[in-house]
Short mmCIF file of C-alpha atoms and ligand atoms in Angstrom, two decimals:
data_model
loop_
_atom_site.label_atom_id
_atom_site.label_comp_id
_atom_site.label_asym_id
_atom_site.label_seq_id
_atom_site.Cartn_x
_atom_site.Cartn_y
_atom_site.Cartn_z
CA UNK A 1 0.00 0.00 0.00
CA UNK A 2 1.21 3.04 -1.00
CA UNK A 3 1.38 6.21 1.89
CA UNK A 4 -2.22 6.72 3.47
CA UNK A 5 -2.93 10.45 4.03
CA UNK A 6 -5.37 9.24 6.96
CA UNK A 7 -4.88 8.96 10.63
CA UNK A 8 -3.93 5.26 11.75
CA UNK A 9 -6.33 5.04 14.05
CA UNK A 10 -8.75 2.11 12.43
CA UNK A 11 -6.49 -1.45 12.26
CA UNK A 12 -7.97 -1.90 8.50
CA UNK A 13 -8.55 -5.94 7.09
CA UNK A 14 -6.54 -6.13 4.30
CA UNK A 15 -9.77 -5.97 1.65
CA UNK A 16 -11.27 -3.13 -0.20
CA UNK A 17 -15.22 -3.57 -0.87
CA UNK A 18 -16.49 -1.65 -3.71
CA UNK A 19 -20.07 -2.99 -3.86
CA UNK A 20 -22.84 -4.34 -2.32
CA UNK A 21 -26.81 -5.72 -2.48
CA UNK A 22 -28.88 -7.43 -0.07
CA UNK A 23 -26.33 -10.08 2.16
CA UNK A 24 -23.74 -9.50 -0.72
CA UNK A 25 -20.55 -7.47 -0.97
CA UNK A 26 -17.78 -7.38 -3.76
CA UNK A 27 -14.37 -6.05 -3.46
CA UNK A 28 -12.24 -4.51 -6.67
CA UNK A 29 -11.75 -8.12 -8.54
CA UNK A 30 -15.11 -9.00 -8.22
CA UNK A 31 -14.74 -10.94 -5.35
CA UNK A 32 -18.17 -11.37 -3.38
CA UNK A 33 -18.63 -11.91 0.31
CA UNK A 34 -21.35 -13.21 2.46
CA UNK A 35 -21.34 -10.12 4.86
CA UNK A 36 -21.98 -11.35 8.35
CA UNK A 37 -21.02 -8.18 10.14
CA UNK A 38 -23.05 -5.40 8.07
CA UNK A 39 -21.02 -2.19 8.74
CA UNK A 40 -21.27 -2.76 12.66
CA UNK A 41 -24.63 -3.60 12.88
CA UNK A 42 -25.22 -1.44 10.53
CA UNK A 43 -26.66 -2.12 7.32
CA UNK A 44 -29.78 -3.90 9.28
CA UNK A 45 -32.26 -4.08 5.77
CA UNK A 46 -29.20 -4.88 3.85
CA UNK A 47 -27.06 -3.12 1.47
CA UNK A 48 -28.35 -0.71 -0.80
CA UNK A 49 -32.07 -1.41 -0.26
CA UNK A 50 -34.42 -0.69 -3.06
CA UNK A 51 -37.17 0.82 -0.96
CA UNK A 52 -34.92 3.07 1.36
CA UNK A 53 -32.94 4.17 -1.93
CA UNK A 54 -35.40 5.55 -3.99
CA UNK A 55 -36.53 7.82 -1.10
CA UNK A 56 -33.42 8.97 -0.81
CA UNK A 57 -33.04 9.83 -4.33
CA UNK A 58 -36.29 11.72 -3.95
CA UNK A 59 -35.14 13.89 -1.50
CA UNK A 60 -31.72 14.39 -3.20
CA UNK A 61 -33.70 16.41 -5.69
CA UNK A 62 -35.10 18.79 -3.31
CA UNK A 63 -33.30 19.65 -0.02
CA UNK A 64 -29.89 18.90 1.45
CA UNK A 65 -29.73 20.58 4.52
CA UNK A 66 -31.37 23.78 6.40
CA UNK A 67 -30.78 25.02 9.87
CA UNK A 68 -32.49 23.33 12.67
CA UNK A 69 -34.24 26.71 13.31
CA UNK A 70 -36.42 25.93 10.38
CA UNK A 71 -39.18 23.38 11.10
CA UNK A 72 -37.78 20.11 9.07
CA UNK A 73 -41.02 17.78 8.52
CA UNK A 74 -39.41 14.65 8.15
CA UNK A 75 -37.79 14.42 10.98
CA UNK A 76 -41.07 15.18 12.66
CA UNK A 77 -42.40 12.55 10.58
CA UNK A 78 -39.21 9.96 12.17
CA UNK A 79 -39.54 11.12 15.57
CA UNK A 80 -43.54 10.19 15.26
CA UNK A 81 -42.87 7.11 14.34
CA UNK A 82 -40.27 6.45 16.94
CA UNK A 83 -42.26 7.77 19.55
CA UNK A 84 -45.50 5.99 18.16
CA UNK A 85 -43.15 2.36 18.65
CA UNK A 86 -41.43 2.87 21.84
CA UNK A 87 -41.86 3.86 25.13
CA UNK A 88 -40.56 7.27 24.66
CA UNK A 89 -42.36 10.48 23.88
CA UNK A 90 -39.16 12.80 22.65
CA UNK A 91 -36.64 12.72 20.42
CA UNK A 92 -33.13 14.80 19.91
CA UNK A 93 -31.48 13.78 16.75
CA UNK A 94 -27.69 13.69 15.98
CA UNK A 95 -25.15 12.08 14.14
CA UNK A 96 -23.90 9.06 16.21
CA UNK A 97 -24.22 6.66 19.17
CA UNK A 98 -21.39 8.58 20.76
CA UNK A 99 -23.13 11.88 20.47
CA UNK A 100 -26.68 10.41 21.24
CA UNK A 101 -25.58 8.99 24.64
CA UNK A 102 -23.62 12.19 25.27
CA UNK A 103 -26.83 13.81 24.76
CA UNK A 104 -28.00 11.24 26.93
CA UNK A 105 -25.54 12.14 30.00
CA UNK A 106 -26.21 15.72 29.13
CA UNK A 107 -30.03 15.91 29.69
CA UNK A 108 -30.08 13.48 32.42
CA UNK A 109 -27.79 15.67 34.50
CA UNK A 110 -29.28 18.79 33.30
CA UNK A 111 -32.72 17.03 34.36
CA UNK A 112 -31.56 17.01 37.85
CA UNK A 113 -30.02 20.42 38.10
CA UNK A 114 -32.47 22.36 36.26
CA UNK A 115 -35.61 20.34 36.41
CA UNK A 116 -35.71 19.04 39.73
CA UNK A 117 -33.01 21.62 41.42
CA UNK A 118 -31.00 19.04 43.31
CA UNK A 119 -27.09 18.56 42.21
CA UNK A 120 -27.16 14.75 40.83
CA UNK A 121 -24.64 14.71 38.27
CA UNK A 122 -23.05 10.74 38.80
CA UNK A 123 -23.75 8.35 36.08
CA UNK A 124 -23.15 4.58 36.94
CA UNK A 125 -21.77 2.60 34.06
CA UNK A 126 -20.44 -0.53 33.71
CA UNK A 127 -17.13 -2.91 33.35
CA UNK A 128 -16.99 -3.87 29.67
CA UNK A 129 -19.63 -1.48 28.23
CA UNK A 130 -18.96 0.65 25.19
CA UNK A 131 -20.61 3.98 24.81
CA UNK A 132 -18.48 5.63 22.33
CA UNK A 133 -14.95 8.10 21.72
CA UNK A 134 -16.26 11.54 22.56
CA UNK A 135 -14.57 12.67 26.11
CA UNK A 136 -17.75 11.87 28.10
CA UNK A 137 -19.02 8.70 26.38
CA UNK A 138 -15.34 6.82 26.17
CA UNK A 139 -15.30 7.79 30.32
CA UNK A 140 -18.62 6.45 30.72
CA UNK A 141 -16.92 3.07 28.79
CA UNK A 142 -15.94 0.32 31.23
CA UNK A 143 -12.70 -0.49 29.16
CA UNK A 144 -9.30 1.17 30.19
CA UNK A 145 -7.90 0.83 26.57
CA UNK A 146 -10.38 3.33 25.22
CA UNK A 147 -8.97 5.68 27.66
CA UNK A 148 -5.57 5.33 27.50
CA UNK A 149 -3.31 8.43 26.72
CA UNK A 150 -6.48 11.02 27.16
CA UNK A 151 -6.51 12.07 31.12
CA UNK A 152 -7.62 14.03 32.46
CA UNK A 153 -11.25 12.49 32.16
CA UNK A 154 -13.88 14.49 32.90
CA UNK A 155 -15.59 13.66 36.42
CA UNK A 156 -19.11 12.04 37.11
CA UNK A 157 -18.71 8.24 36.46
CA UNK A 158 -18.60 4.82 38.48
CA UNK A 159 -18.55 1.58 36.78
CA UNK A 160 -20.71 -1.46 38.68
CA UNK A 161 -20.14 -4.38 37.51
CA UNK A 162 -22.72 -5.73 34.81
CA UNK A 163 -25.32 -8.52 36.04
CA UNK A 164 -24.42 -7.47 39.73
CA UNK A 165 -27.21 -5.55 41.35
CA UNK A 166 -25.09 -5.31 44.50
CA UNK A 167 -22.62 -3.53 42.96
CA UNK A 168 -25.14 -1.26 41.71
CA UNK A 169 -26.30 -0.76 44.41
CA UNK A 170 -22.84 -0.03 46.56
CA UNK A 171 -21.79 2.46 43.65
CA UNK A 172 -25.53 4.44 44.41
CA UNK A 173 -25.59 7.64 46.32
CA UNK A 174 -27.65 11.05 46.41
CA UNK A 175 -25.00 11.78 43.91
CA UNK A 176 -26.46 9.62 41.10
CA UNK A 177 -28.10 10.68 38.41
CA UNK A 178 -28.75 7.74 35.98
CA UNK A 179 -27.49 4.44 35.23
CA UNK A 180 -26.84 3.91 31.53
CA UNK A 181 -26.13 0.05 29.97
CA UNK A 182 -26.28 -1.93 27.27
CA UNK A 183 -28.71 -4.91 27.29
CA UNK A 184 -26.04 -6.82 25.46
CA UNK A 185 -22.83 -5.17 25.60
CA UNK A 186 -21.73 -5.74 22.35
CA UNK A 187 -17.81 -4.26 21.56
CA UNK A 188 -16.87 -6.67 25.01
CA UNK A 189 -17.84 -10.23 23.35
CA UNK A 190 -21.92 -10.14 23.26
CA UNK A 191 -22.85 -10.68 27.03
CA UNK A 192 -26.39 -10.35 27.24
CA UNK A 193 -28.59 -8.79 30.34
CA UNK A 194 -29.68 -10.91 33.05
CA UNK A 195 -33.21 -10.94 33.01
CA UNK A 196 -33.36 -10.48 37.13
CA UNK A 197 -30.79 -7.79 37.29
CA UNK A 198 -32.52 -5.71 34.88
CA UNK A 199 -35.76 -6.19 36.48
CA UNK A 200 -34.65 -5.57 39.80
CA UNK A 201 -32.39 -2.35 38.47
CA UNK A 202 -35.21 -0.96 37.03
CA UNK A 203 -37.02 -1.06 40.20
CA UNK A 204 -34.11 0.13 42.14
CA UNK A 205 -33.54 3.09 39.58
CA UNK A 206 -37.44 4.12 40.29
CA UNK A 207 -37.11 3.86 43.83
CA UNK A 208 -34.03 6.13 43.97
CA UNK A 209 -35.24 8.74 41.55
CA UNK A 210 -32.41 7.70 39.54
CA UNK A 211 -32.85 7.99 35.35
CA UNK A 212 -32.67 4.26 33.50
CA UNK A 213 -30.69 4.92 30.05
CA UNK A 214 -30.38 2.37 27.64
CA UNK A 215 -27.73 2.54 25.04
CA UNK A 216 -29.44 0.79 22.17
CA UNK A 217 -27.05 1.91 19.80
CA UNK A 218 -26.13 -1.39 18.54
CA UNK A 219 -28.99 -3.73 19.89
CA UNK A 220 -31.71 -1.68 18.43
CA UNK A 221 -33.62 -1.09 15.33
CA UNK A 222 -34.79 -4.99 15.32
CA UNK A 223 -31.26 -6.62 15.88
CA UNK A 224 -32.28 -8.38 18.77
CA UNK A 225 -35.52 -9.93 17.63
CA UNK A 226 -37.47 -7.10 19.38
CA UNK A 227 -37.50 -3.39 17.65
CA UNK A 228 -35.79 -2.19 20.57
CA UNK A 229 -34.14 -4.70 22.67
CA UNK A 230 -35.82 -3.30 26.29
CA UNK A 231 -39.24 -4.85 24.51
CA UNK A 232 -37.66 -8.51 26.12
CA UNK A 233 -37.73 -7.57 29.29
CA UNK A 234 -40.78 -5.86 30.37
CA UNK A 235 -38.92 -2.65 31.70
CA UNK A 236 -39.42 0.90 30.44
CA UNK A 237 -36.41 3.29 29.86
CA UNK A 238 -36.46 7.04 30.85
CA UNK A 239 -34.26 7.08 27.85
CA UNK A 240 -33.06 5.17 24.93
CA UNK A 241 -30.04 5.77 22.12
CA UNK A 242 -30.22 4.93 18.98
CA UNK A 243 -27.94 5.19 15.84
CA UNK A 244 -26.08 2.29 13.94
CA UNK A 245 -29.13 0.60 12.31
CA UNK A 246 -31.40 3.52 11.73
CA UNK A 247 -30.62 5.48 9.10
CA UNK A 248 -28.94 2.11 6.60
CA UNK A 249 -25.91 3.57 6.65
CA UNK A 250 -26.22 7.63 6.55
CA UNK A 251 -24.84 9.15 9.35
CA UNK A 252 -27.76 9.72 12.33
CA UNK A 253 -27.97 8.97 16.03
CA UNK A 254 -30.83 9.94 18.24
CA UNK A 255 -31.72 10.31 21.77
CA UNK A 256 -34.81 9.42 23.40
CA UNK A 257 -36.75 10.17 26.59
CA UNK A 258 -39.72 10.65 28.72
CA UNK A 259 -42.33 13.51 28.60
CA UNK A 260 -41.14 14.25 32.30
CA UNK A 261 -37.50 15.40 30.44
CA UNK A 262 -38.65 17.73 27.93
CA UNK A 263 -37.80 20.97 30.01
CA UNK A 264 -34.12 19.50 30.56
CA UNK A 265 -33.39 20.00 26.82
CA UNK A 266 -34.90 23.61 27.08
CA UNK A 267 -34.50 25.87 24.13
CA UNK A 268 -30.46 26.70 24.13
CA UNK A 269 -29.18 23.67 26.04
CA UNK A 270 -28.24 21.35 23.55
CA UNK A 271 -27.68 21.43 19.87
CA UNK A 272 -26.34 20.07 16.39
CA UNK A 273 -25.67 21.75 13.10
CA UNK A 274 -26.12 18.03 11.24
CA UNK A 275 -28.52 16.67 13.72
CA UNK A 276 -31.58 15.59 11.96
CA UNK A 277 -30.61 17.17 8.20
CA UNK A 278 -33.52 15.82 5.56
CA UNK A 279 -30.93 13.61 3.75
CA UNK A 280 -30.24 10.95 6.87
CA UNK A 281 -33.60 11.52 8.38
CA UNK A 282 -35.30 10.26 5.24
CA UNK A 283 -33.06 7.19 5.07
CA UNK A 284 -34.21 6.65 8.69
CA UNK A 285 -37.62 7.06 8.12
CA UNK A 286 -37.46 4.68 5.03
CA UNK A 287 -35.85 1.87 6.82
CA UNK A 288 -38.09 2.46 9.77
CA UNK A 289 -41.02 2.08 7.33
CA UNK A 290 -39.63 -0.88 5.97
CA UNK A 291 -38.84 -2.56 9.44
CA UNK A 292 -42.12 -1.96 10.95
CA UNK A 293 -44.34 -2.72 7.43
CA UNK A 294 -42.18 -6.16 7.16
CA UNK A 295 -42.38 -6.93 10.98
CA UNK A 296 -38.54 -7.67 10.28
CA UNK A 297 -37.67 -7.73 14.30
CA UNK A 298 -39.57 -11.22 13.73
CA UNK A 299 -37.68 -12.31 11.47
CA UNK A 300 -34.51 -11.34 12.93
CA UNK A 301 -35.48 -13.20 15.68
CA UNK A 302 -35.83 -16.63 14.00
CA UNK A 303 -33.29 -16.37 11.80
CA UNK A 304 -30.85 -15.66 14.75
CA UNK A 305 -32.27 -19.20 16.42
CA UNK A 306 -31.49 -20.86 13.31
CA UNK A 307 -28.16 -19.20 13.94
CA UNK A 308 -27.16 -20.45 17.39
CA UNK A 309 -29.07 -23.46 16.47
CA UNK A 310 -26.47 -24.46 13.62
CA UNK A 311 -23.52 -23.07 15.24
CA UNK A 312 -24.46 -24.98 18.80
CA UNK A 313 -24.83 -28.40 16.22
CA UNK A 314 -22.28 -27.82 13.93
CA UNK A 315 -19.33 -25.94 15.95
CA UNK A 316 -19.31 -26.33 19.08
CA UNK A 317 -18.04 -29.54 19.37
CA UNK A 318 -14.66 -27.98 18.48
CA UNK A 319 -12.60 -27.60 21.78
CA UNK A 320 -11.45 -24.12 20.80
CA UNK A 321 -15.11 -23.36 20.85
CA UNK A 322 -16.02 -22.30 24.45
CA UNK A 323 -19.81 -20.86 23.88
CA UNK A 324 -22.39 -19.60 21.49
CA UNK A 325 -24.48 -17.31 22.58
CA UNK A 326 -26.60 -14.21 21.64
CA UNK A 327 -30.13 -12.55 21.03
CA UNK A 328 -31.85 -12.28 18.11
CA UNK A 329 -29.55 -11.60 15.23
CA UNK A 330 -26.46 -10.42 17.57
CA UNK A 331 -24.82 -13.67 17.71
CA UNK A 332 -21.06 -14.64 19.68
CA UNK A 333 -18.51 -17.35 19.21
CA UNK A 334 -16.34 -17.56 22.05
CA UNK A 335 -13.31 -19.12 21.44
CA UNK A 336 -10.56 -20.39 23.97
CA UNK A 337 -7.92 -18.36 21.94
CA UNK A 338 -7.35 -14.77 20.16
CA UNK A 339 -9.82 -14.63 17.05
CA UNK A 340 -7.93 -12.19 14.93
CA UNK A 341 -6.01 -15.00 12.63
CA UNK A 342 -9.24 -17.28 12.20
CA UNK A 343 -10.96 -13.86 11.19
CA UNK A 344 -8.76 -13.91 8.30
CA UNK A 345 -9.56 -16.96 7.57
CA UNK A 346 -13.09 -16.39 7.79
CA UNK A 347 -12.81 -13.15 5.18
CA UNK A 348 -10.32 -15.20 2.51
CA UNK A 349 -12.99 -17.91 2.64
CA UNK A 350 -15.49 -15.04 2.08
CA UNK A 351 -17.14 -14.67 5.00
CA UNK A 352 -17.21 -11.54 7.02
CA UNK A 353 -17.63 -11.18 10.51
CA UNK A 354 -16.15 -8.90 13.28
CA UNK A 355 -14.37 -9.57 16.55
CA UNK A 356 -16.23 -8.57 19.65
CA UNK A 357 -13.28 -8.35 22.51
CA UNK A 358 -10.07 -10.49 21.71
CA UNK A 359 -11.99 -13.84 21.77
CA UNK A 360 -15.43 -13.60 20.42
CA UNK A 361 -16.50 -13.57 16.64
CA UNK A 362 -19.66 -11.90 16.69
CA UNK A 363 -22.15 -12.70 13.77
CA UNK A 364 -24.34 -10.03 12.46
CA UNK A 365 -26.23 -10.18 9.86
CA UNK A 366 -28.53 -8.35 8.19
CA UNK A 367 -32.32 -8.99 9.62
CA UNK A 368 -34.06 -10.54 6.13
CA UNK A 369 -31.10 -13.05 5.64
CA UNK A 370 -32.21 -16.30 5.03
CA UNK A 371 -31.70 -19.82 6.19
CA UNK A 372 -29.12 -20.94 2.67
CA UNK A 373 -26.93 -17.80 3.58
CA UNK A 374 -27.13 -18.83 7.33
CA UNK A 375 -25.76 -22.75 6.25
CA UNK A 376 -23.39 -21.15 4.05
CA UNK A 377 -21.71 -19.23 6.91
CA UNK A 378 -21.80 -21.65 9.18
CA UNK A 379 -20.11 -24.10 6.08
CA UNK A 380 -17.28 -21.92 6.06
CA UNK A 381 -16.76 -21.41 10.05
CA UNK A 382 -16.94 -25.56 10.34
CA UNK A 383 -14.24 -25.43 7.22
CA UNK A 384 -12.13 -23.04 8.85
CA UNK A 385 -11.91 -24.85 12.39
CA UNK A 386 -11.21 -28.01 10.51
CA UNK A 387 -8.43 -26.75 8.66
CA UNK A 388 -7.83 -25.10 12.37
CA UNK A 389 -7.43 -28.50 13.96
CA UNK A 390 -5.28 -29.98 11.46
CA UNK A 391 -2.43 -27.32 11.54
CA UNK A 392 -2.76 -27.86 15.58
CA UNK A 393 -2.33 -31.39 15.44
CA UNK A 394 0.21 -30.81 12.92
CA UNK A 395 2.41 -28.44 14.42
CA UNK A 396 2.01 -28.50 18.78
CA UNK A 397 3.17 -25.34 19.30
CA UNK A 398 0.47 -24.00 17.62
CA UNK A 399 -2.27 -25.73 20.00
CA UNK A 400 0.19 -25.09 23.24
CA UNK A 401 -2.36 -23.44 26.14
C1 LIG B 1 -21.01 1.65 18.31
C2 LIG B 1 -21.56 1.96 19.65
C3 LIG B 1 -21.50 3.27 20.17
C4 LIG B 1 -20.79 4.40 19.47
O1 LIG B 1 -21.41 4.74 18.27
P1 LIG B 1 -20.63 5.71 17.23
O2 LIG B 1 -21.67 5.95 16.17
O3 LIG B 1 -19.44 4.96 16.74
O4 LIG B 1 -20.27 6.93 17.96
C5 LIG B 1 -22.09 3.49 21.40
N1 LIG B 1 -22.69 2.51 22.07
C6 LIG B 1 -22.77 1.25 21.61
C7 LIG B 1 -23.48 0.20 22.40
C8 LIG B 1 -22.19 0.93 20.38
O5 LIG B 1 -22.24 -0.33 19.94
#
């Protein structure tokens, strides 16, 4: 590769995609891949739909962008819908998960200061969450390697530790504003929410006057087999993100909350020159439209069974397969070893599929993809781990702890 004018900061695969339809991608030979990871959980109707395209193409021809101090219809017409199929009555929109849950931290602390006049500013995170790499979010992320080299942090969050509601609540005080999770933390390995603990922190949250965020950034928009992932456990949010599936690839994010919030995010308190523009709110509001019309959530939901069925049957038997688990259409492969190598594998065989953590392959595809794409995926993980024994046998070292 010739010298890259870009930051180093992404550790690139070595394959350059120029193309892509439905579950299919193509790189520059003509190459095609069975795309397993869609963007990151992105690309949740599939690449390039039909029905979210020509909507776009529509508004192409009349308006790119006016200030948000001009009323903007269609994102009236998104936050309707959102509203009308969640538990939330408000939306903010922005650009990204990042910004959405620092929109998040900002209104629930300006909730409690300005709302309610008390000084709650604590947010309680949690070990191995991921809420972005803005200077808030990437403190509010229970990883240390997201933070490394960019102290001093800003001040405000404790990190409990996930499926312990002890810990919860020994890190609660008349400090705390909110708690903010993931209902399966995703970037860590997929570990889904324990259906107690989430209960029973929902509860405690209400009791303590203490805001419930969920960061649905990556488990929403019907990756879980639910529109929203919350849906699963009979809880209600004060406030939800969204942003990776919604908009099919444009750039959005958006925060949601409760009726009880709107004077937090008063006129002048929060803002975003992109947030909500007509081009990525009408990509939203076509794949929205598309979700809910289809009911795809259900068929995420069956097709990721058939998933974990397969790979349960068919993989892990392997003994460098520790566990499969998942919900919905977010789907892990833990593995006793580092993933990265088998990865490349995976991608030369012409599968693609992400890491989640050092020792996880998580499995995401897009939410219409059917059961012959789901055996062919799974044919080329079982090919891979064979060829994966036989080198270990072959050469010790290689299979050494
Ligand atoms: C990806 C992700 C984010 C960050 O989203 P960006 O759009 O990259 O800023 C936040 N939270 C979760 C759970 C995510 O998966």
């Amino acid at each position: 590769m010739e010298r890259s004018y870009l930051f180093p900061t992404y550790n690139k695969f070595p394959l350059t995609l120029v193309r892509g339809r439905e579950s299919t991608l193509w790189d520059e030979e003509g190459n095609a891949y069975l795309d397993f990871m869609t963007g990151l959980a992105v690309c949740n109707v599939g690449h390039v739909p039909e029905r979210v395209k020509g909507r776009i193409q529509e508004q192409l021809e009349q308006l790119w962008h006016v200030s948000n101090l001009f009323h903007v219809p269609v994102q009236e017409e998104l936050a309707g819908k959102l509203v009308a199929s969640s538990c939330a009555d408000l939306v903010f929109f922005c650009n990204s998960g990042a910004e959405a849950n620092e929109a998040a931290i900002k209104c629930a602390r300006r909730y409690h200061q300005h709302v309610l006049g008390n000084q709650r500013y604590e947010v309680i995170t949690f070990e191995q969450s991921f809420h972005g790499r803005t200077m808030a979010t990437l403190t509010a992320t229970g990883q240390a390697k997201v933070k490394d080299g960019f102290g001093p942090l800003p001040e405000g969050f404790v990190h409990a530790r996930y499926n312990d509601i002890d810990s919860v609540r020994s890190c609660m005080t008349e400090r705390t504003a909110a708690v903010m999770l993931e209902l399966v933390q995703g970037e860590s390995g997929v570990h889904p929410v324990n259906v107690t603990f989430i209960q029973e922190l929902s509860e405690l949250c209400e009791k303590n006057g203490v805001l419930l965020i969920v960061d649905e950034v990556q488990t929403g928009i019907g990756r879980t087999g639910r529109l929203f992932a919350y849906e699963h456990y009979g809880i209600e949010p004060d406030m939800m993100t969204l942003a990776k599936g919604l908009a099919s690839g444009l750039p959005i994010g958006a925060m949601m909350g409760k009726e009880k919030l709107r004077e937090a995010f008063s006129a002048g308190s929060h803002a975003s020159t992109f947030g909500g523009s007509p081009l990525p709110v009408t990509a939203g509001l076509a794949t929205l439209e598309m979700i809910l019309e289809d009911r795809a959530w259900e068929q995420a939901g069956t097709a990721g069974a058939y998933l974990i069925r397969e790979l349960t049957e068919h993989c892990l038997g392997y003994p460098i397969i520790r566990e499969v688990r998942g919900l919905g259409l977010l789907v892990g492969v833990e593995f006793t070893e580092p993933v990265a190598p088998i990865i490349q594998r995976l991608h030369q065989k012409g599968l693609l599929v992400l890491p989640g953590g050092t020792h996880v392959i998580r499995f995401m595809p897009n939410l219409y993809v059917n059961h012959d794409e789901i055996d062919r995926a799974v044919a080329v993980l079982v090919q891979v781990l064979q060829e994966w024994e036989g080198t270990a046998t072959a050469n010790p070292q290689v299979a050494a702890p």
